[in-house]
Amino acid sequence: MSPKPLNNTKKGKTMKSPRLRLSHRRTASGALALITIGALAALSGCASTDQSASDTAATFSPVAQDNTSEITVWADSTRLPAVQAYQKLNPDVKMNIVTYDGSADGSTYLQTKVQLFDRTGSGWPDVVFGSPTDVTWASQPTTAGSVPFAAPLDEGLVDQSTLDNFAKGSLTPCEFDGHTYCLRNDIAQVVLWYNKALMDQWGYQVPTTWEEYEALGVKVGQEHPGYLVGAVGDTNSQESYFWSSQCPAQQLQDDGTLRVALQDTNCTRMASLLDNLIAAKSVTTQGFFSQGFDGSKVLMANGPSWYGQYLFNSAFNTPAGQIAAANPLKWDGESDAYTGNVGGGVWMVSSHSKNLAASTALTKWLTTSDANLQSAPTYPAYTPGATTWLANPANSSYFADDISGPFETAANQVWTGWSNTKFSDATAWSSVVLPAITAGKTLTETLPAWQSAIVNEAQSVGYTVTTK
Amino acid sequence: MTTLEADRLATTIGIKPSRRRGVPRRRPGRAGLTGYLFVSGYTLFLIAFGIVPTGYAIYLAFTNDRGQFTGLGQFIKVVQDYRFAPAFFNIFVYLVMWLVLVIVVTVVVAVILRARMRPGLAAAFRFVYYIPGALAGVASVLVWLFMLDPAVSPASGLLRAMGLESFAAVLAPANLPVILVLIAFWTGAGGWIVVMYGALNNIPDEVLEAARMDGAGPWKAAWHIQIPMIRKWIVYMAILAFAAGTQLFVEPQLLQTASLGRVSSTWSPNQLAYVYAFQYGDFNGAAAISLFLLALGLIVAAILVSRSGLFKVDDE
């Protein structure tokens, strides 16, 4: 009692003279496939599959202006209060404030949306907060015939004297083809953070070189197991460590090629230093910002200026009066110290804005006014604003020591060889290096995989890469 | 419903079988018109949201953004992309695990529910299995993000016992297919269990009774009678599950965001197409990738349909 016999008879019916039919069919389909492949092969390469790009920089011509029209502002949650404060001070300006991820951690949300707005021809926000990476595409047309999203601010929107007041090099990510497409919100120079209370209690000296840092890290691993001198598991740890080590991970050359050379000694020395400290268990492969991280065990952290308020005060709830900052570390035998930069957002004005006056006024207020900058959540890129910021006791009272010295020193020591590229440096680090070290591999043995991930990504967005 | 069953139903609810014969025969012409009316709504949507976009994708895949014909150029371009092979390999591993799991488990569960359980209890179980399916893809991923983070998961003990101490460790590249299969199975299997149960219900009791009298135990009956008789439903499920599986997008995309980039943003082919379209503005390349998925789905469906005789109409 099974349906098998039924099946067999059915099969029998369709299988009449199977050989003949099969061979016929095979010949026919084979011939068809050959013809198709032949035809398509002949036709392939008719036209380039490259995306069209206009070589000539389109001159900026504003759309018809209406100084009373509403402006749409996209900001991340950190910058939201500042935008809201502006709205409160200027109730006449009609503003539509939207919160989004602010291009953090390599997000491409803004780029995705602008692509679509370029296609539909409407919907662009007037003012956006973004990352320096965003400016690389926002200063170029996304498709043939489209206008670059970012308006050139040096063309009658912002005075040259204002632009000149930004910290040296801080507007470099904004500059393309001789124009300035954004105003830098903050710089995130890397300093050495440490818990002064613990260091004093244990009688440790604050290191001034990487070699001292490594030695102290090994010592901490032995004398105070569980305490940490660093973490490499965040999406931006490579900027704190490898950028500070002057590692040529993505160095734009004068001829326009991109140098990716992770076997350079500037990279390998940092990789082996971190590997040693990971082995000594005083550097964790977890991220400072991962869920449930115990901040009370952090003795030192080489990280950006915003670690003070964001990491120690907000995320770790470390009591006031314990945390201090020191100058960036240098390597033995090198005369100058260099440091990295972790983030530092920018503000862009849309070239499609119907109300450039209001948009520019907001952008200027956000990036240059003392009213905003004195209590800004991060270290201002606008030099007079940074002075005001440092003078505000609210920004320094939390710390055990005066932070202005290290902050100002580090701001001038950011290594310029880590270029602002069309791709985010977070992608390869997060998707290739972090899973590998989480699985227990060393950084030194992961360098080749990291290198090829950066090379692949760079080539996919059009860079010519050199690995020498 | 077979004639036999209909007759039995008619008898049990007190209608004489003879009355059924008095029903006027359908007139082919009118039935045709009604048929067209019934399918018209679906057809319109199919054309607007299925056929026209497919045609547009085919057009895009053979042209560039200036509308010039490029032959196979776009296909060659995307195949050479360094992310193409890994994405298709990822989806292949995922599909093998997902198809085996969904086919074996749903059929086994449906057979058990049908044969070994009181109808009331079976209904309750079907309902329970179906509940997760009511959550949309995004919501189910969020549920699993909590389940899989040892810091907050109610099953953190289990995760730690497996040596997974942190969310980052859970999201190791090798674990991703398993995680995505878990999510897909949890949300998708319930619906298929209900369908398979319905298919099993279509088998006349007489057949199973006869099997019992011939000495077939429940497992033999399931293996030799029930499963062969619902083979077409299983093939149908395989085709749809395969097509849905190749289009995996929401789950890895959300994991990518939630893991702060530890999961690649081009893990699945659909994600790669998304990057092409919305990050590079290269809709032509994206269309070429989508045609690969279309071809893959069509080939597998054609093999399954021809091998199983899915659309063969039984002679009455």
XYZ file of N, CA, C and O in Angstrom, chain A residues 110-111 130-142 148-150 172-177 181-182 250 252 346 348 419-424 461 463:
152
model
N 23.749 58.793 5.147
C 23.608 60.097 4.486
C 23.873 59.964 2.985
O 23.122 60.485 2.153
N 24.941 59.233 2.645
C 25.294 59.057 1.242
C 24.161 58.357 0.475
O 23.779 58.772 -0.622
N 27.959 65.600 9.514
C 28.454 64.341 8.970
C 29.896 64.108 9.343
O 30.470 64.823 10.172
N 30.469 63.093 8.736
C 31.873 62.776 8.997
C 32.725 63.347 7.867
O 32.217 63.625 6.793
N 34.033 63.506 8.106
C 34.904 63.988 7.021
C 34.804 63.107 5.769
O 34.916 63.609 4.650
N 34.582 61.783 5.956
C 34.444 60.893 4.803
C 33.316 61.371 3.890
O 33.405 61.265 2.662
N 32.242 61.881 4.496
C 31.097 62.325 3.697
C 31.466 63.426 2.701
O 30.885 63.527 1.630
N 32.419 64.268 3.099
C 32.763 65.390 2.227
C 33.402 64.896 0.929
O 33.305 65.540 -0.113
N 34.060 63.711 0.992
C 34.730 63.213 -0.211
C 33.743 62.954 -1.343
O 34.061 63.170 -2.506
N 32.537 62.481 -0.997
C 31.549 62.305 -2.069
C 30.631 63.519 -2.212
O 30.152 63.809 -3.305
N 30.397 64.234 -1.110
C 29.458 65.356 -1.170
C 30.021 66.514 -1.980
O 29.275 67.381 -2.445
N 31.359 66.539 -2.154
C 31.949 67.618 -2.942
C 32.001 67.261 -4.427
O 32.437 68.072 -5.233
N 31.564 66.047 -4.761
C 31.559 65.611 -6.171
C 30.115 65.303 -6.572
O 29.320 64.936 -5.728
N 29.805 65.407 -7.876
C 28.466 65.003 -8.309
C 28.299 63.489 -8.145
O 29.223 62.727 -8.466
N 27.167 63.025 -7.598
C 26.974 61.589 -7.391
C 26.684 60.876 -8.702
O 27.043 59.731 -8.882
N 26.961 68.681 -7.039
C 27.493 68.164 -5.776
C 26.620 68.607 -4.617
O 26.126 69.735 -4.592
N 26.424 67.687 -3.651
C 25.492 67.991 -2.565
C 25.961 69.172 -1.718
O 25.177 70.045 -1.362
N 27.254 69.206 -1.405
C 27.739 70.248 -0.495
C 27.972 71.550 -1.253
O 28.574 71.563 -2.322
N 41.246 70.730 6.271
C 41.762 69.945 5.138
C 40.726 68.938 4.602
O 40.564 68.820 3.385
N 40.017 68.212 5.478
C 39.024 67.267 4.940
C 37.897 67.958 4.168
O 37.167 67.301 3.430
N 37.757 69.267 4.362
C 36.664 69.990 3.703
C 37.072 70.521 2.330
O 36.220 70.983 1.573
N 38.388 70.500 2.065
C 38.868 71.206 0.875
C 39.070 70.283 -0.316
O 39.751 69.259 -0.223
N 38.418 70.629 -1.410
C 38.553 69.897 -2.667
C 38.591 70.892 -3.809
O 37.778 71.821 -3.842
N 39.496 70.687 -4.729
C 39.603 71.529 -5.918
C 39.618 73.010 -5.560
O 38.992 73.829 -6.236
N 34.142 72.899 1.407
C 32.780 72.396 1.332
C 32.134 72.126 2.691
O 30.998 71.692 2.756
N 32.897 72.360 3.769
C 32.280 72.132 5.071
C 32.991 72.958 6.130
O 34.067 73.502 5.890
N 46.428 54.419 4.902
C 45.696 55.038 3.794
C 46.243 56.444 3.571
O 45.647 57.422 3.988
N 47.323 59.237 1.026
C 47.238 59.765 -0.336
C 48.586 60.359 -0.742
O 49.161 61.180 -0.022
N 31.788 67.305 10.768
C 31.732 68.509 9.942
C 30.267 68.891 9.722
O 29.365 68.070 9.851
N 27.797 70.565 6.798
C 27.722 70.935 5.391
C 26.390 71.630 5.116
O 25.381 71.327 5.754
N 45.058 59.802 5.490
C 44.255 60.696 4.659
C 42.758 60.474 4.806
O 42.302 59.384 5.157
N 42.035 61.527 4.515
C 40.574 61.442 4.457
C 40.206 60.853 3.100
O 40.392 61.488 2.071
N 39.706 59.614 3.099
C 39.453 58.909 1.839
C 37.965 58.780 1.559
O 37.136 59.041 2.419
N 37.686 58.310 0.327
C 36.289 58.151 -0.079
C 35.610 56.988 0.642
O 34.414 56.801 0.520
N 36.389 56.177 1.334
C 35.801 55.091 2.115
C 36.165 55.309 3.576
O 37.157 55.965 3.899
N 35.375 54.760 4.459
C 35.621 54.951 5.883
C 36.667 53.945 6.353
O 36.629 52.778 5.982
N 36.351 51.900 -4.896
C 35.838 53.267 -5.028
C 36.729 54.108 -5.940
O 36.579 55.319 -6.014
N 40.380 54.189 -6.306
C 41.757 54.602 -6.050
C 42.737 53.672 -6.769
O 42.484 52.485 -6.901
